[in-house]
Amino acid sequence: QGEQRPRGGPSVPSSPPRAMGRARGLVGRLAALLPLRGHTGPGRPPRSAGGQPGLAAVRYQGAVAAAADAALAGFRVQVTDRCMYSHTLRFGAGTPFRTGCTAVVHAGLHGPALGPDGVLADIELVRRLLRKVLAGYDHRDLDTLPEFAGAGNTTVEVVARAVHRALLAGLREHCRQVQAAGEPGASPGKVTRIEVLINESDVASAGYYEEDPDGLLME
């Protein structure tokens, strides 16, 4: 026997309930950003006189979807380098132990807008700055470095934060020099998030990030 269809037309597969729930939740969260005529409350599209979604509701939901796409869009630049270091670690009341790490370091810059030259950041500049930062740790004992004095364990998280701070300082200094020289073409885009991720092995990593919707590079 053929497939039984309801009277009035072919059957239409329903959307997965979980996906529909996520979609409705996204519409509700973004509704407050779209003050449209006929809006009847937070997260509720306008309805026609008969109580059914009309043309205004369709436009409303389309605008919400467009806003969601814009909110999720962005650019990313990433560079990778590595260094080797040794240090002493102690966890809780355990015995301190010496260990070493070959750290593969990824520095990622994220942002919603490109600069005048169509790039988020000069990738070669970011690569040079990361190499300069890691050169200070390469083949060194972190316990002897003044920047880690009194910091406790120089875990991967702590090292990632130190790399991030030095990298961000270098990027900000570059931006100050560009502004002072009046070279708008060399300006970066709007970088709103910088993340440093360190792979301490092929199966484990930790990192540090900072995020500012107003931009991180211009103080």
PDB file of C-alpha atoms in Angstrom:
ATOM      1  CA  GLN A   1       0.000   0.000   0.000  1.00  0.00           C
ATOM      2  CA  GLY A   2       1.116   3.560  -0.657  1.00  0.00           C
ATOM      3  CA  GLU A   3       1.965   6.105   2.005  1.00  0.00           C
ATOM      4  CA  GLN A   4      -1.121   7.465   3.786  1.00  0.00           C
ATOM      5  CA  ARG A   5      -1.273  11.237   3.443  1.00  0.00           C
ATOM      6  CA  PRO A   6      -3.593  13.606   5.278  1.00  0.00           C
ATOM      7  CA  ARG A   7      -6.417  15.089   3.234  1.00  0.00           C
ATOM      8  CA  GLY A   8      -5.593  18.414   1.660  1.00  0.00           C
ATOM      9  CA  GLY A   9      -2.053  17.886   0.349  1.00  0.00           C
ATOM     10  CA  PRO A  10       1.234  16.032   0.729  1.00  0.00           C
ATOM     11  CA  SER A  11       2.741  15.395   4.123  1.00  0.00           C
ATOM     12  CA  VAL A  12       5.479  17.757   5.279  1.00  0.00           C
ATOM     13  CA  PRO A  13       8.144  16.463   7.668  1.00  0.00           C
ATOM     14  CA  SER A  14       8.210  18.391  10.904  1.00  0.00           C
ATOM     15  CA  SER A  15      11.354  20.099  12.149  1.00  0.00           C
ATOM     16  CA  PRO A  16      13.202  18.462  15.048  1.00  0.00           C
ATOM     17  CA  PRO A  17      11.724  19.825  18.299  1.00  0.00           C
ATOM     18  CA  ARG A  18      15.164  20.633  19.700  1.00  0.00           C
ATOM     19  CA  ALA A  19      16.169  22.706  16.668  1.00  0.00           C
ATOM     20  CA  MET A  20      12.830  24.523  16.740  1.00  0.00           C
ATOM     21  CA  GLY A  21      13.311  25.311  20.404  1.00  0.00           C
ATOM     22  CA  ARG A  22      16.746  26.771  19.769  1.00  0.00           C
ATOM     23  CA  ALA A  23      15.424  28.871  16.901  1.00  0.00           C
ATOM     24  CA  ARG A  24      12.548  30.243  18.987  1.00  0.00           C
ATOM     25  CA  GLY A  25      14.982  31.009  21.796  1.00  0.00           C
ATOM     26  CA  LEU A  26      17.235  32.965  19.438  1.00  0.00           C
ATOM     27  CA  VAL A  27      14.298  34.959  18.117  1.00  0.00           C
ATOM     28  CA  GLY A  28      13.269  35.807  21.661  1.00  0.00           C
ATOM     29  CA  ARG A  29      16.744  36.953  22.688  1.00  0.00           C
ATOM     30  CA  LEU A  30      17.120  39.218  19.688  1.00  0.00           C
ATOM     31  CA  ALA A  31      13.595  40.604  19.656  1.00  0.00           C
ATOM     32  CA  ALA A  32      14.448  43.501  21.957  1.00  0.00           C
ATOM     33  CA  LEU A  33      16.980  44.738  19.410  1.00  0.00           C
ATOM     34  CA  LEU A  34      14.344  45.253  16.719  1.00  0.00           C
ATOM     35  CA  PRO A  35      11.712  47.864  17.653  1.00  0.00           C
ATOM     36  CA  LEU A  36       9.279  47.290  14.804  1.00  0.00           C
ATOM     37  CA  ARG A  37       5.771  48.736  14.395  1.00  0.00           C
ATOM     38  CA  GLY A  38       3.122  46.390  15.716  1.00  0.00           C
ATOM     39  CA  HIS A  39       5.459  44.571  18.065  1.00  0.00           C
ATOM     40  CA  THR A  40       3.396  43.186  20.925  1.00  0.00           C
ATOM     41  CA  GLY A  41       6.022  42.402  23.512  1.00  0.00           C
ATOM     42  CA  PRO A  42       9.525  40.985  24.049  1.00  0.00           C
ATOM     43  CA  GLY A  43      10.133  38.006  21.796  1.00  0.00           C
ATOM     44  CA  ARG A  44       6.632  38.140  20.220  1.00  0.00           C
ATOM     45  CA  PRO A  45       6.160  39.082  16.558  1.00  0.00           C
ATOM     46  CA  PRO A  46       3.177  41.236  15.559  1.00  0.00           C
ATOM     47  CA  ARG A  47      -0.042  39.483  14.588  1.00  0.00           C
ATOM     48  CA  SER A  48      -2.933  40.353  12.327  1.00  0.00           C
ATOM     49  CA  ALA A  49      -6.397  41.233  13.598  1.00  0.00           C
ATOM     50  CA  GLY A  50      -7.371  37.550  13.442  1.00  0.00           C
ATOM     51  CA  GLY A  51      -4.572  36.585  15.784  1.00  0.00           C
ATOM     52  CA  GLN A  52      -2.525  34.849  13.090  1.00  0.00           C
ATOM     53  CA  PRO A  53       0.990  35.882  11.998  1.00  0.00           C
ATOM     54  CA  GLY A  54       0.676  38.255   9.053  1.00  0.00           C
ATOM     55  CA  LEU A  55       3.056  40.006   6.681  1.00  0.00           C
ATOM     56  CA  ALA A  56       4.468  42.117   9.510  1.00  0.00           C
ATOM     57  CA  ALA A  57       5.336  38.946  11.427  1.00  0.00           C
ATOM     58  CA  VAL A  58       7.129  37.496   8.418  1.00  0.00           C
ATOM     59  CA  ARG A  59       9.159  40.687   8.029  1.00  0.00           C
ATOM     60  CA  TYR A  60       9.864  40.754  11.753  1.00  0.00           C
ATOM     61  CA  GLN A  61      11.165  37.191  11.806  1.00  0.00           C
ATOM     62  CA  GLY A  62      13.257  37.832   8.716  1.00  0.00           C
ATOM     63  CA  ALA A  63      14.828  40.864  10.382  1.00  0.00           C
ATOM     64  CA  VAL A  64      15.596  38.810  13.489  1.00  0.00           C
ATOM     65  CA  ALA A  65      17.271  36.141  11.370  1.00  0.00           C
ATOM     66  CA  ALA A  66      19.345  38.788   9.581  1.00  0.00           C
ATOM     67  CA  ALA A  67      20.396  40.292  12.915  1.00  0.00           C
ATOM     68  CA  ALA A  68      21.405  36.857  14.171  1.00  0.00           C
ATOM     69  CA  ASP A  69      23.556  36.271  11.098  1.00  0.00           C
ATOM     70  CA  ALA A  70      25.235  39.663  11.556  1.00  0.00           C
ATOM     71  CA  ALA A  71      25.864  39.050  15.256  1.00  0.00           C
ATOM     72  CA  LEU A  72      27.596  35.755  14.531  1.00  0.00           C
ATOM     73  CA  ALA A  73      29.733  36.992  11.632  1.00  0.00           C
ATOM     74  CA  GLY A  74      33.368  37.979  11.984  1.00  0.00           C
ATOM     75  CA  PHE A  75      36.970  37.566  10.889  1.00  0.00           C
ATOM     76  CA  ARG A  76      39.886  35.677  12.397  1.00  0.00           C
ATOM     77  CA  VAL A  77      43.668  35.763  12.078  1.00  0.00           C
ATOM     78  CA  GLN A  78      45.860  33.123  13.707  1.00  0.00           C
ATOM     79  CA  VAL A  79      49.595  32.492  13.915  1.00  0.00           C
ATOM     80  CA  THR A  80      51.463  29.610  15.530  1.00  0.00           C
ATOM     81  CA  ASP A  81      54.935  29.247  17.044  1.00  0.00           C
ATOM     82  CA  ARG A  82      56.604  27.128  19.696  1.00  0.00           C
ATOM     83  CA  CYS A  83      59.091  27.235  22.537  1.00  0.00           C
ATOM     84  CA  MET A  84      60.621  24.877  25.113  1.00  0.00           C
ATOM     85  CA  TYR A  85      60.906  25.654  28.812  1.00  0.00           C
ATOM     86  CA  SER A  86      61.354  24.013  32.199  1.00  0.00           C
ATOM     87  CA  HIS A  87      59.784  24.848  35.556  1.00  0.00           C
ATOM     88  CA  THR A  88      58.866  23.511  38.983  1.00  0.00           C
ATOM     89  CA  LEU A  89      55.281  22.667  39.867  1.00  0.00           C
ATOM     90  CA  ARG A  90      53.612  21.851  43.152  1.00  0.00           C
ATOM     91  CA  PHE A  91      49.955  20.948  43.573  1.00  0.00           C
ATOM     92  CA  GLY A  92      48.340  21.056  46.998  1.00  0.00           C
ATOM     93  CA  ALA A  93      50.459  19.420  49.684  1.00  0.00           C
ATOM     94  CA  GLY A  94      52.285  17.279  47.140  1.00  0.00           C
ATOM     95  CA  THR A  95      56.026  17.218  46.580  1.00  0.00           C
ATOM     96  CA  PRO A  96      57.371  19.821  44.122  1.00  0.00           C
ATOM     97  CA  PHE A  97      58.613  18.324  40.877  1.00  0.00           C
ATOM     98  CA  ARG A  98      60.605  19.545  37.907  1.00  0.00           C
ATOM     99  CA  THR A  99      59.216  19.181  34.430  1.00  0.00           C
ATOM    100  CA  GLY A 100      59.525  20.603  30.963  1.00  0.00           C
ATOM    101  CA  CYS A 101      57.216  21.524  28.139  1.00  0.00           C
ATOM    102  CA  THR A 102      57.425  21.944  24.393  1.00  0.00           C
ATOM    103  CA  ALA A 103      54.656  24.485  24.014  1.00  0.00           C
ATOM    104  CA  VAL A 104      52.942  24.962  20.661  1.00  0.00           C
ATOM    105  CA  VAL A 105      51.408  28.422  20.941  1.00  0.00           C
ATOM    106  CA  HIS A 106      48.494  29.703  18.855  1.00  0.00           C
ATOM    107  CA  ALA A 107      47.573  33.395  18.914  1.00  0.00           C
ATOM    108  CA  GLY A 108      44.161  34.193  17.451  1.00  0.00           C
ATOM    109  CA  LEU A 109      42.660  37.627  16.768  1.00  0.00           C
ATOM    110  CA  HIS A 110      38.913  37.948  16.166  1.00  0.00           C
ATOM    111  CA  GLY A 111      36.814  40.903  15.071  1.00  0.00           C
ATOM    112  CA  PRO A 112      33.750  42.036  13.096  1.00  0.00           C
ATOM    113  CA  ALA A 113      35.376  44.608  10.777  1.00  0.00           C
ATOM    114  CA  LEU A 114      38.458  44.799   8.558  1.00  0.00           C
ATOM    115  CA  GLY A 115      40.885  47.689   8.310  1.00  0.00           C
ATOM    116  CA  PRO A 116      41.460  49.971   5.290  1.00  0.00           C
ATOM    117  CA  ASP A 117      43.626  47.368   3.530  1.00  0.00           C
ATOM    118  CA  GLY A 118      41.061  44.597   3.895  1.00  0.00           C
ATOM    119  CA  VAL A 119      42.779  42.742   6.734  1.00  0.00           C
ATOM    120  CA  LEU A 120      41.876  42.296  10.383  1.00  0.00           C
ATOM    121  CA  ALA A 121      45.548  42.495  11.369  1.00  0.00           C
ATOM    122  CA  ASP A 122      48.938  42.317   9.684  1.00  0.00           C
ATOM    123  CA  ILE A 123      49.585  38.590  10.024  1.00  0.00           C
ATOM    124  CA  GLU A 124      53.343  39.015   9.585  1.00  0.00           C
ATOM    125  CA  LEU A 125      53.400  41.605  12.370  1.00  0.00           C
ATOM    126  CA  VAL A 126      51.489  39.263  14.688  1.00  0.00           C
ATOM    127  CA  ARG A 127      53.884  36.436  13.821  1.00  0.00           C
ATOM    128  CA  ARG A 128      56.956  38.576  14.592  1.00  0.00           C
ATOM    129  CA  LEU A 129      55.501  39.797  17.870  1.00  0.00           C
ATOM    130  CA  LEU A 130      54.654  36.258  18.991  1.00  0.00           C
ATOM    131  CA  ARG A 131      58.184  35.081  18.130  1.00  0.00           C
ATOM    132  CA  LYS A 132      59.649  37.955  20.143  1.00  0.00           C
ATOM    133  CA  VAL A 133      57.512  37.064  23.171  1.00  0.00           C
ATOM    134  CA  LEU A 134      58.312  33.353  23.021  1.00  0.00           C
ATOM    135  CA  ALA A 135      62.031  34.015  22.582  1.00  0.00           C
ATOM    136  CA  GLY A 136      62.014  35.238  26.180  1.00  0.00           C
ATOM    137  CA  TYR A 137      60.845  31.795  27.365  1.00  0.00           C
ATOM    138  CA  ASP A 138      62.571  29.510  24.874  1.00  0.00           C
ATOM    139  CA  HIS A 139      65.063  27.124  26.542  1.00  0.00           C
ATOM    140  CA  ARG A 140      64.640  28.983  29.820  1.00  0.00           C
ATOM    141  CA  ASP A 141      63.793  27.998  33.387  1.00  0.00           C
ATOM    142  CA  LEU A 142      60.599  29.907  34.127  1.00  0.00           C
ATOM    143  CA  ASP A 143      61.371  29.825  37.864  1.00  0.00           C
ATOM    144  CA  THR A 144      64.252  32.251  37.224  1.00  0.00           C
ATOM    145  CA  LEU A 145      62.281  34.860  35.263  1.00  0.00           C
ATOM    146  CA  PRO A 146      61.320  38.021  37.214  1.00  0.00           C
ATOM    147  CA  GLU A 147      57.853  38.237  35.619  1.00  0.00           C
ATOM    148  CA  PHE A 148      56.870  34.956  37.276  1.00  0.00           C
ATOM    149  CA  ALA A 149      58.342  35.736  40.704  1.00  0.00           C
ATOM    150  CA  GLY A 150      55.681  35.091  43.332  1.00  0.00           C
ATOM    151  CA  ALA A 151      53.215  33.848  40.722  1.00  0.00           C
ATOM    152  CA  GLY A 152      53.038  30.334  42.131  1.00  0.00           C
ATOM    153  CA  ASN A 153      52.787  27.526  39.625  1.00  0.00           C
ATOM    154  CA  THR A 154      53.712  28.539  36.089  1.00  0.00           C
ATOM    155  CA  THR A 155      50.959  26.378  34.654  1.00  0.00           C
ATOM    156  CA  VAL A 156      50.017  26.486  30.991  1.00  0.00           C
ATOM    157  CA  GLU A 157      47.183  28.872  31.893  1.00  0.00           C
ATOM    158  CA  VAL A 158      49.611  31.257  33.623  1.00  0.00           C
ATOM    159  CA  VAL A 159      52.070  31.124  30.729  1.00  0.00           C
ATOM    160  CA  ALA A 160      49.250  31.734  28.227  1.00  0.00           C
ATOM    161  CA  ARG A 161      48.186  34.843  30.164  1.00  0.00           C
ATOM    162  CA  ALA A 162      51.766  36.148  30.173  1.00  0.00           C
ATOM    163  CA  VAL A 163      52.106  35.586  26.427  1.00  0.00           C
ATOM    164  CA  HIS A 164      48.749  37.286  25.840  1.00  0.00           C
ATOM    165  CA  ARG A 165      49.678  40.378  27.842  1.00  0.00           C
ATOM    166  CA  ALA A 166      53.016  40.795  26.075  1.00  0.00           C
ATOM    167  CA  LEU A 167      51.453  40.245  22.654  1.00  0.00           C
ATOM    168  CA  LEU A 168      48.642  42.722  23.336  1.00  0.00           C
ATOM    169  CA  ALA A 169      51.142  45.313  24.559  1.00  0.00           C
ATOM    170  CA  GLY A 170      53.133  44.910  21.339  1.00  0.00           C
ATOM    171  CA  LEU A 171      50.040  45.265  19.169  1.00  0.00           C
ATOM    172  CA  ARG A 172      48.903  48.385  21.020  1.00  0.00           C
ATOM    173  CA  GLU A 173      52.339  49.943  20.658  1.00  0.00           C
ATOM    174  CA  HIS A 174      52.244  49.260  16.920  1.00  0.00           C
ATOM    175  CA  CYS A 175      48.829  50.958  16.681  1.00  0.00           C
ATOM    176  CA  ARG A 176      50.148  54.014  18.536  1.00  0.00           C
ATOM    177  CA  GLN A 177      53.051  54.263  16.100  1.00  0.00           C
ATOM    178  CA  VAL A 178      50.733  53.947  13.107  1.00  0.00           C
ATOM    179  CA  GLN A 179      48.493  56.725  14.428  1.00  0.00           C
ATOM    180  CA  ALA A 180      51.474  58.975  15.168  1.00  0.00           C
ATOM    181  CA  ALA A 181      52.837  58.443  11.658  1.00  0.00           C
ATOM    182  CA  GLY A 182      49.455  59.162  10.066  1.00  0.00           C
ATOM    183  CA  GLU A 183      49.408  55.957   8.017  1.00  0.00           C
ATOM    184  CA  PRO A 184      45.723  54.962   7.902  1.00  0.00           C
ATOM    185  CA  GLY A 185      46.360  52.135   5.438  1.00  0.00           C
ATOM    186  CA  ALA A 186      48.471  50.337   8.034  1.00  0.00           C
ATOM    187  CA  SER A 187      45.727  50.417  10.665  1.00  0.00           C
ATOM    188  CA  PRO A 188      44.227  47.084  11.743  1.00  0.00           C
ATOM    189  CA  GLY A 189      40.546  46.278  11.742  1.00  0.00           C
ATOM    190  CA  LYS A 190      38.366  46.189  14.827  1.00  0.00           C
ATOM    191  CA  VAL A 191      39.860  43.414  16.959  1.00  0.00           C
ATOM    192  CA  THR A 192      37.445  42.533  19.771  1.00  0.00           C
ATOM    193  CA  ARG A 193      38.940  39.270  21.025  1.00  0.00           C
ATOM    194  CA  ILE A 194      42.486  37.953  21.359  1.00  0.00           C
ATOM    195  CA  GLU A 195      43.099  34.401  22.507  1.00  0.00           C
ATOM    196  CA  VAL A 196      46.323  32.541  23.253  1.00  0.00           C
ATOM    197  CA  LEU A 197      46.008  28.766  23.240  1.00  0.00           C
ATOM    198  CA  ILE A 198      48.936  26.541  24.229  1.00  0.00           C
ATOM    199  CA  ASN A 199      49.139  22.869  23.320  1.00  0.00           C
ATOM    200  CA  GLU A 200      51.265  21.196  25.990  1.00  0.00           C
ATOM    201  CA  SER A 201      50.840  17.851  24.220  1.00  0.00           C
ATOM    202  CA  ASP A 202      48.927  16.448  21.287  1.00  0.00           C
ATOM    203  CA  VAL A 203      45.903  15.795  23.523  1.00  0.00           C
ATOM    204  CA  ALA A 204      45.891  18.660  26.063  1.00  0.00           C
ATOM    205  CA  SER A 205      45.761  22.447  25.830  1.00  0.00           C
ATOM    206  CA  ALA A 206      44.918  25.498  27.916  1.00  0.00           C
ATOM    207  CA  GLY A 207      44.761  29.192  27.204  1.00  0.00           C
ATOM    208  CA  TYR A 208      43.803  32.738  28.083  1.00  0.00           C
ATOM    209  CA  TYR A 209      41.684  35.322  26.264  1.00  0.00           C
ATOM    210  CA  GLU A 210      40.370  38.857  26.607  1.00  0.00           C
ATOM    211  CA  GLU A 211      37.351  40.292  24.837  1.00  0.00           C
ATOM    212  CA  ASP A 212      36.000  43.832  24.468  1.00  0.00           C
ATOM    213  CA  PRO A 213      33.174  44.699  22.045  1.00  0.00           C
ATOM    214  CA  ASP A 214      34.590  48.227  21.742  1.00  0.00           C
ATOM    215  CA  GLY A 215      37.952  46.916  20.515  1.00  0.00           C
ATOM    216  CA  LEU A 216      41.164  45.844  22.249  1.00  0.00           C
ATOM    217  CA  LEU A 217      43.915  47.564  20.288  1.00  0.00           C
ATOM    218  CA  MET A 218      43.049  51.246  20.694  1.00  0.00           C
ATOM    219  CA  GLU A 219      43.346  52.457  24.297  1.00  0.00           C
TER     220      GLU A 219
END
